[in-house]
GROMACS .gro file of C-alpha atoms in nm:
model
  272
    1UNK     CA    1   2.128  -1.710 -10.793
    2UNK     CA    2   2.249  -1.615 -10.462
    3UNK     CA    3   2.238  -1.218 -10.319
    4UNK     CA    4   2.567  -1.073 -10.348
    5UNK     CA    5   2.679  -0.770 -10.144
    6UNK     CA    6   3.063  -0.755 -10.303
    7UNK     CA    7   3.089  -0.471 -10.543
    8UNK     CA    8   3.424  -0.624 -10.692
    9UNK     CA    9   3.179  -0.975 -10.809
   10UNK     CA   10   2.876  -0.776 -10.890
   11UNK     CA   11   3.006  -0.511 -11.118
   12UNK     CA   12   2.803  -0.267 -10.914
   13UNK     CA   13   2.773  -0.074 -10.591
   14UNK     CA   14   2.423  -0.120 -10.396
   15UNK     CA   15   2.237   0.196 -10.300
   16UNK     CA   16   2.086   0.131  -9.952
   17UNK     CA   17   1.757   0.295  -9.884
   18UNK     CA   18   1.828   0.354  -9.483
   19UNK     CA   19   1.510   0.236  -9.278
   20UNK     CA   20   1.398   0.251  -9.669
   21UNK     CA   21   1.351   0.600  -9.815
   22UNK     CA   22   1.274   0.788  -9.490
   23UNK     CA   23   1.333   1.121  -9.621
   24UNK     CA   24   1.022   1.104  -9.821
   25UNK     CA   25   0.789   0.772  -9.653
   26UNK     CA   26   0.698   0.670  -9.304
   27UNK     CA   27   1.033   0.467  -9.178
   28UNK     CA   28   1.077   0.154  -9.147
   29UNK     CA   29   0.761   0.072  -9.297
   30UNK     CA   30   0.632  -0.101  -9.669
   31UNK     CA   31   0.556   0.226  -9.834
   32UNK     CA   32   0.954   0.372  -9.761
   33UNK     CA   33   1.051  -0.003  -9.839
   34UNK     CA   34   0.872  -0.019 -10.199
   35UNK     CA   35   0.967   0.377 -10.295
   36UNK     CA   36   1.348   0.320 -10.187
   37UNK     CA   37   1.296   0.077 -10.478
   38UNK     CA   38   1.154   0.270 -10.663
   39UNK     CA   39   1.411   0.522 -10.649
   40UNK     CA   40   1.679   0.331 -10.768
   41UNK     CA   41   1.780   0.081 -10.413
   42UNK     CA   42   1.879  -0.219 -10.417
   43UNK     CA   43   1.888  -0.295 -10.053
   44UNK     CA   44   1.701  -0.094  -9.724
   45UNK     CA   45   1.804  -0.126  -9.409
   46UNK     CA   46   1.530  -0.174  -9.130
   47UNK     CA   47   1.559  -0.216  -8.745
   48UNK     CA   48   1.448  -0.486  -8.521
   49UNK     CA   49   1.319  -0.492  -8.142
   50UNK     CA   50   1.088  -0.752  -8.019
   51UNK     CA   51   0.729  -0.759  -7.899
   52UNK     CA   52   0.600  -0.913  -7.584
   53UNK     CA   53   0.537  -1.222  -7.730
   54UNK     CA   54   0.879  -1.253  -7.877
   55UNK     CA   55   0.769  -1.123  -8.245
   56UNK     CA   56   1.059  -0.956  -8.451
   57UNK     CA   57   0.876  -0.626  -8.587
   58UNK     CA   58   1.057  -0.344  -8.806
   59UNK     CA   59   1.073  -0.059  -8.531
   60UNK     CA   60   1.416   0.168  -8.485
   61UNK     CA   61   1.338   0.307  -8.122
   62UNK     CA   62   1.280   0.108  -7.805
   63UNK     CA   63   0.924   0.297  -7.764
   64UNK     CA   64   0.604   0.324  -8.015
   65UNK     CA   65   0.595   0.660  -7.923
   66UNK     CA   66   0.790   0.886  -8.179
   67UNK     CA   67   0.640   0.682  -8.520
   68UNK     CA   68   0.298   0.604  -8.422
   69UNK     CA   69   0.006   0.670  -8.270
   70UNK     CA   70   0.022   0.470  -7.935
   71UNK     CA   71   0.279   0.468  -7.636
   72UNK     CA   72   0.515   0.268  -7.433
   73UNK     CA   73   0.789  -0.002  -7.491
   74UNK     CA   74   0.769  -0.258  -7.812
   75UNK     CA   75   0.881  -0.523  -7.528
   76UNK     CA   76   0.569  -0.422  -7.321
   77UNK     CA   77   0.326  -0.458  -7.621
   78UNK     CA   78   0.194  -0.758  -7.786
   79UNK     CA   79   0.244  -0.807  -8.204
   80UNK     CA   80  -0.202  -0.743  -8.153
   81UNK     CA   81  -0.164  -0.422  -7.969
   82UNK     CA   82   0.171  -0.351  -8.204
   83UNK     CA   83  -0.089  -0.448  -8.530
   84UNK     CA   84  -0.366  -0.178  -8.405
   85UNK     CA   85  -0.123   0.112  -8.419
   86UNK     CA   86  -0.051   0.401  -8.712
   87UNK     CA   87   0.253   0.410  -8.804
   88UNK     CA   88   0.183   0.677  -9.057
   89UNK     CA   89  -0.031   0.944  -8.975
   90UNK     CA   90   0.240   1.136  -8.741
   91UNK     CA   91   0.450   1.181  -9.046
   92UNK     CA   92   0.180   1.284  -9.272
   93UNK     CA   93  -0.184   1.211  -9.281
   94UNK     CA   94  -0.122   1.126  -9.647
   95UNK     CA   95   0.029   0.781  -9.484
   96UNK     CA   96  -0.284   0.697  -9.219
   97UNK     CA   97  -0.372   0.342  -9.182
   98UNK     CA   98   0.029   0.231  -9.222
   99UNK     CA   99   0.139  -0.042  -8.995
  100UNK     CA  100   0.459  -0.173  -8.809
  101UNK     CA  101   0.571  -0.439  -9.029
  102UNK     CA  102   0.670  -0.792  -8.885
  103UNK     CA  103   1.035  -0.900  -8.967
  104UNK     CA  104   0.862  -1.193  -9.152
  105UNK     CA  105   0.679  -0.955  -9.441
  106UNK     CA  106   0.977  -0.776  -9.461
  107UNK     CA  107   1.177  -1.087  -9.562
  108UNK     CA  108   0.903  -1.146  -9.788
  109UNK     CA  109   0.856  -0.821  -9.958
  110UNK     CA  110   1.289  -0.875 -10.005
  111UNK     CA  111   1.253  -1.214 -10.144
  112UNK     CA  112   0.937  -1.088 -10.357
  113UNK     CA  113   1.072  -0.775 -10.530
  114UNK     CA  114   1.460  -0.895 -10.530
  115UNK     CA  115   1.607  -0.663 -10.297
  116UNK     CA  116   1.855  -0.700 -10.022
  117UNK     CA  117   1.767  -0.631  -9.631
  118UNK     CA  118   2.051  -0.516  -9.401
  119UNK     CA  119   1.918  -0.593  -9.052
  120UNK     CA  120   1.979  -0.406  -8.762
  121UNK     CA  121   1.977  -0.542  -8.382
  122UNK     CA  122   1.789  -0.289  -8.197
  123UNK     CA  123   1.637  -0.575  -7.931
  124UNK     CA  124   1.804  -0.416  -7.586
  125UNK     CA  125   1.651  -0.641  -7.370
  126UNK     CA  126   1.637  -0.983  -7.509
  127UNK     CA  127   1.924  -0.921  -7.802
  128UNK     CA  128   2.015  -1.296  -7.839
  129UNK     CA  129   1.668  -1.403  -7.882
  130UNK     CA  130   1.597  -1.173  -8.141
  131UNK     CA  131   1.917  -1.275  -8.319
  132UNK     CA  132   1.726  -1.628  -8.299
  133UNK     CA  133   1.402  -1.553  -8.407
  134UNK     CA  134   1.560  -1.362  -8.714
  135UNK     CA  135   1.776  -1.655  -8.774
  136UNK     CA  136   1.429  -1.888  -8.774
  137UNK     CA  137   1.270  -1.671  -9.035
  138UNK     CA  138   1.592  -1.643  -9.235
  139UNK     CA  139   1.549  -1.994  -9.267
  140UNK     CA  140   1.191  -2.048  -9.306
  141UNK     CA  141   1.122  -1.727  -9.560
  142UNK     CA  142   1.468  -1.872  -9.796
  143UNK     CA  143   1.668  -1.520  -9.754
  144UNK     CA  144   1.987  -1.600  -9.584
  145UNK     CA  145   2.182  -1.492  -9.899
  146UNK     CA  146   2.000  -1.132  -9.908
  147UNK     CA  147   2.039  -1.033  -9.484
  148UNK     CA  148   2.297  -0.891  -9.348
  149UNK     CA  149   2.267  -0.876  -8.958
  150UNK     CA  150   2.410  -0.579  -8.816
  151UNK     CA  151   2.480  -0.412  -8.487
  152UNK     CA  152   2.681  -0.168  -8.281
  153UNK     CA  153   2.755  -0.407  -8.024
  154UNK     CA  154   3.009  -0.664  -8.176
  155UNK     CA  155   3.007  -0.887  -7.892
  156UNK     CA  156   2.634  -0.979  -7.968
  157UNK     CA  157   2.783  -1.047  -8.315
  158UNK     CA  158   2.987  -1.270  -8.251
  159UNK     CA  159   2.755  -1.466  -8.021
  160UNK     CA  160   2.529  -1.479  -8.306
  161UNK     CA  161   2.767  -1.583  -8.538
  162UNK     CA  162   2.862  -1.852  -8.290
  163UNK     CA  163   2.522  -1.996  -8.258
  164UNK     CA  164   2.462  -1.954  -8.641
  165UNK     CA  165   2.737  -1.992  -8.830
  166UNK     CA  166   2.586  -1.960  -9.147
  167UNK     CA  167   2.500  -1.579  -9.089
  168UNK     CA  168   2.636  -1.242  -9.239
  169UNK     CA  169   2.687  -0.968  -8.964
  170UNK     CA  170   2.790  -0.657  -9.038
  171UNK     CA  171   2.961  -0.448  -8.760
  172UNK     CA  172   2.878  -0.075  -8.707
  173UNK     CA  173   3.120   0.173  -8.673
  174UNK     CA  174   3.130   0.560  -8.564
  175UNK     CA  175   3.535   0.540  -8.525
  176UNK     CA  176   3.849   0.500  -8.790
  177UNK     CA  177   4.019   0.210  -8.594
  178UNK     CA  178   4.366   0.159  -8.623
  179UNK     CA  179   4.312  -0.212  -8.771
  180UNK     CA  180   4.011  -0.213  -8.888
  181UNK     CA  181   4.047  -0.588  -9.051
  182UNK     CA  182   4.119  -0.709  -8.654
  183UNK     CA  183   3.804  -0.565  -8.529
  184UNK     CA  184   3.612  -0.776  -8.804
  185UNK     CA  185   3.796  -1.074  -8.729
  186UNK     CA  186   3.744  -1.053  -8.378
  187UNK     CA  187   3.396  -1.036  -8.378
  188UNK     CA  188   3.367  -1.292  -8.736
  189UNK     CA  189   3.176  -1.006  -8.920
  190UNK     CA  190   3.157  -1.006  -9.305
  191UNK     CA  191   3.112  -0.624  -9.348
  192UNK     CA  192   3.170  -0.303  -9.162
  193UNK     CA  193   2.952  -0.016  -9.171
  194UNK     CA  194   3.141   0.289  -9.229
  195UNK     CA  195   3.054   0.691  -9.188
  196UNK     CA  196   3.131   0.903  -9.527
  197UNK     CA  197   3.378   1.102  -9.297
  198UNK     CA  198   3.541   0.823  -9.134
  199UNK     CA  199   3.616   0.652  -9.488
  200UNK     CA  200   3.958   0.601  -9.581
  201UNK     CA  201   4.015   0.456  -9.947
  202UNK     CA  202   4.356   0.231  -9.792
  203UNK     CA  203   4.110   0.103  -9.531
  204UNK     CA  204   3.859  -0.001  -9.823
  205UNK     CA  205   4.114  -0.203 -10.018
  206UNK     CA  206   4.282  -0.394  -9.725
  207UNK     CA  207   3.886  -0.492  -9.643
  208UNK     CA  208   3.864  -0.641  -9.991
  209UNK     CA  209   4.188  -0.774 -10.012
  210UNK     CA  210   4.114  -0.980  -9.656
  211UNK     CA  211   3.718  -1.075  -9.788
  212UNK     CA  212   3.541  -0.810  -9.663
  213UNK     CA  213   3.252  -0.573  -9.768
  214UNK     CA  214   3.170  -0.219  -9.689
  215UNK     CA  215   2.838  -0.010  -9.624
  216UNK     CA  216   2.938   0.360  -9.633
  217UNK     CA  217   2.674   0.594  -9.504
  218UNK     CA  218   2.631   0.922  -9.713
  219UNK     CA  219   2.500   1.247  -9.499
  220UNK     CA  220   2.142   1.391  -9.677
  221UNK     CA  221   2.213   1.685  -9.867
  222UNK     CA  222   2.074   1.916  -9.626
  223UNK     CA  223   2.358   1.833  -9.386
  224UNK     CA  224   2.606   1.864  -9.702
  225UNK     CA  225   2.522   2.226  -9.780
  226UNK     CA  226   2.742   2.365  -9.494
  227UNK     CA  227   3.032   2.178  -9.658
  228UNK     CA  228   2.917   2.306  -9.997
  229UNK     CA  229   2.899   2.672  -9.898
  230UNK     CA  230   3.249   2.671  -9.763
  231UNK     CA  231   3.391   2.547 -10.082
  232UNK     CA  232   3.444   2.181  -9.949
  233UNK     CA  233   3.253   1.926 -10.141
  234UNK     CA  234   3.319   1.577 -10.077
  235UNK     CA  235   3.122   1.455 -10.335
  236UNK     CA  236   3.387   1.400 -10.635
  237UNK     CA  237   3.610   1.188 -10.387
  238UNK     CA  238   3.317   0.973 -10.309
  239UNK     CA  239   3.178   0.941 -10.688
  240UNK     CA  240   3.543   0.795 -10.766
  241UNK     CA  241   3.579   0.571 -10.446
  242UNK     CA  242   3.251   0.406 -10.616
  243UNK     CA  243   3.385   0.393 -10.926
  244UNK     CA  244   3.715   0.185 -10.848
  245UNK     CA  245   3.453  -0.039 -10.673
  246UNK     CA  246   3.630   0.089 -10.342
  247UNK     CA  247   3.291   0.043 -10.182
  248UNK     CA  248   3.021  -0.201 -10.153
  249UNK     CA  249   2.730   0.012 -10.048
  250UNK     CA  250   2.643   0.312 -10.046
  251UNK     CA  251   2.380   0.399  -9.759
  252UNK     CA  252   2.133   0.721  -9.673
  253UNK     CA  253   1.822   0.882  -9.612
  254UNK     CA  254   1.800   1.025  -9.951
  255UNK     CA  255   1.758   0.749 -10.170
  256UNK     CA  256   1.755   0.961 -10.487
  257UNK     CA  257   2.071   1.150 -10.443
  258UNK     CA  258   2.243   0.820 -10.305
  259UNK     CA  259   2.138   0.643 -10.654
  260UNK     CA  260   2.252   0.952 -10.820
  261UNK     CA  261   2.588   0.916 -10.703
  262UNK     CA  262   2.618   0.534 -10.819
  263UNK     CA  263   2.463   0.649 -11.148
  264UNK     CA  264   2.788   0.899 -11.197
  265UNK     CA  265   3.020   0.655 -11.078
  266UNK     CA  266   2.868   0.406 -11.359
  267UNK     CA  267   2.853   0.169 -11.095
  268UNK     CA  268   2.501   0.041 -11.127
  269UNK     CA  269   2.363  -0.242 -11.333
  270UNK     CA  270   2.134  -0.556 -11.276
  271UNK     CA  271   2.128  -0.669 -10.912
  272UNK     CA  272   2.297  -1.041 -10.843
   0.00000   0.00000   0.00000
């Protein structure tokens, strides 16, 4: 049975473990990938640059430097050099010896454990051969129906969807645009990727009603509290956007309290 990301044909909203649960595990790596599951996703989203030999490896910045152990551009390193680094000690020595996964065992560990991968174009460089080279192993590892490729830059989408027409894309966006099914259209997305604040439930329903998905993105706690304190909490609204199956996925660093939310909304169930 194929991977469905639509809330209103699944019954149920997926909880998105973003770069898997980072809060707690090394990002972007196995370990976050396999606890998101644990704690109750059914999708992660990783990021994807490109070594010097054209590998696709799970890596959010342009540089090794901030979640490893070594130094210097991802496109200046080959997948060897990329394989010798630690990608766990600098966020605790509990995680020493983790590595950079490869695109590749990412799509496998998906296909393996039944979980969903939202893919994010991080490539600056060489963005349309990465979009490739994902496409190849889409194809060779059997998980076109569980990726969603998504970006910022919507022109890149709709290259890619031009060259591969069978693909999902998902557009990022940081802005409440004034028609926000147009902006899908014109770059032949299937999904937008929405901010919690920037969510508007008349937005949500002319998405469905055109044949589009959603992936709202829910602030960790910690950046909640102010809210809380002041006697805003936008929490309830959000529980019953979920509920009326207003939204598709529901994203964050805080896998946990993400799930949580789903769980209150009595939108989860088994994953189709």
């Amino acid at each position: 049975m194929a991977f469905n990301f639509l809330a209103r044909e699944t019954g149920r909203v997926h909880v998105c473990g973003h770069r898997g649960y980072s809060l707690r595990y090394p990002e972007n790596t196995v370990p976050a990938f396999e606890a998101a599951k644990v704690a109750g996703a059914t999708t992660v989203e990783i990021d994807v640059v490109l070594t010097a030999d054209d590998e696709p490896i799970v890596l959010h910045d342009l540089t090794v430097d901030r979640t490893t152990n070594g130094h210097g551009f991802a496109a200046d390193l080959s997948l060897e050099q990329i394989r010798r680094l630690d990608a766990g000690v600098c966020f605790h020595p509990a995680f020493a010896g983790t590595k950079i996964p490869t695109v590749a065992e990412a799509l496998d560990w998906a296909k393996r454990d039944n979980m969903g991968i939202v893919l994010e174009i991080k490539e600056a460089e060489r963005p349309d051969i990465a979009v490739d080279r994902v496409e190849g192993l889409l194809r060779a590892t059997g998980t076109l129906d569980r990726v969603i490729v998504i970006s910022f830059d919507h022109v890149l989408l709709k290259r890619a969807v031009e060259r591969h027409p069978h693909l999902r894309t998902e557009a990022i966006t940081h802005a409440r645009h004034a028609d926000l099914v147009g902006v899908l259209r014109a770059c032949s997305a299937n999904s937008v990727s929405i901010e919690l604040d920037m969510f508007c439930a008349d937005d949500a329903r002319a998405l469905h009603e055109a044949g589009f998905s959603n992936r709202v993105h829910v602030p960790r706690p910690d950046a909640l509290a102010p809210y809380w304190r002041g006697g805003r909490d936008p929490l309830p609204a959000l529980v019953q956007w979920i509920a009326d199956g207003l939204i598709d996925t529901v994203s964050g660093d805080d896998v946990p309290f993400i799930a949580m939310l789903a769980k209150r909304a009595g939108r989860t169930g088994a994953v189709s």
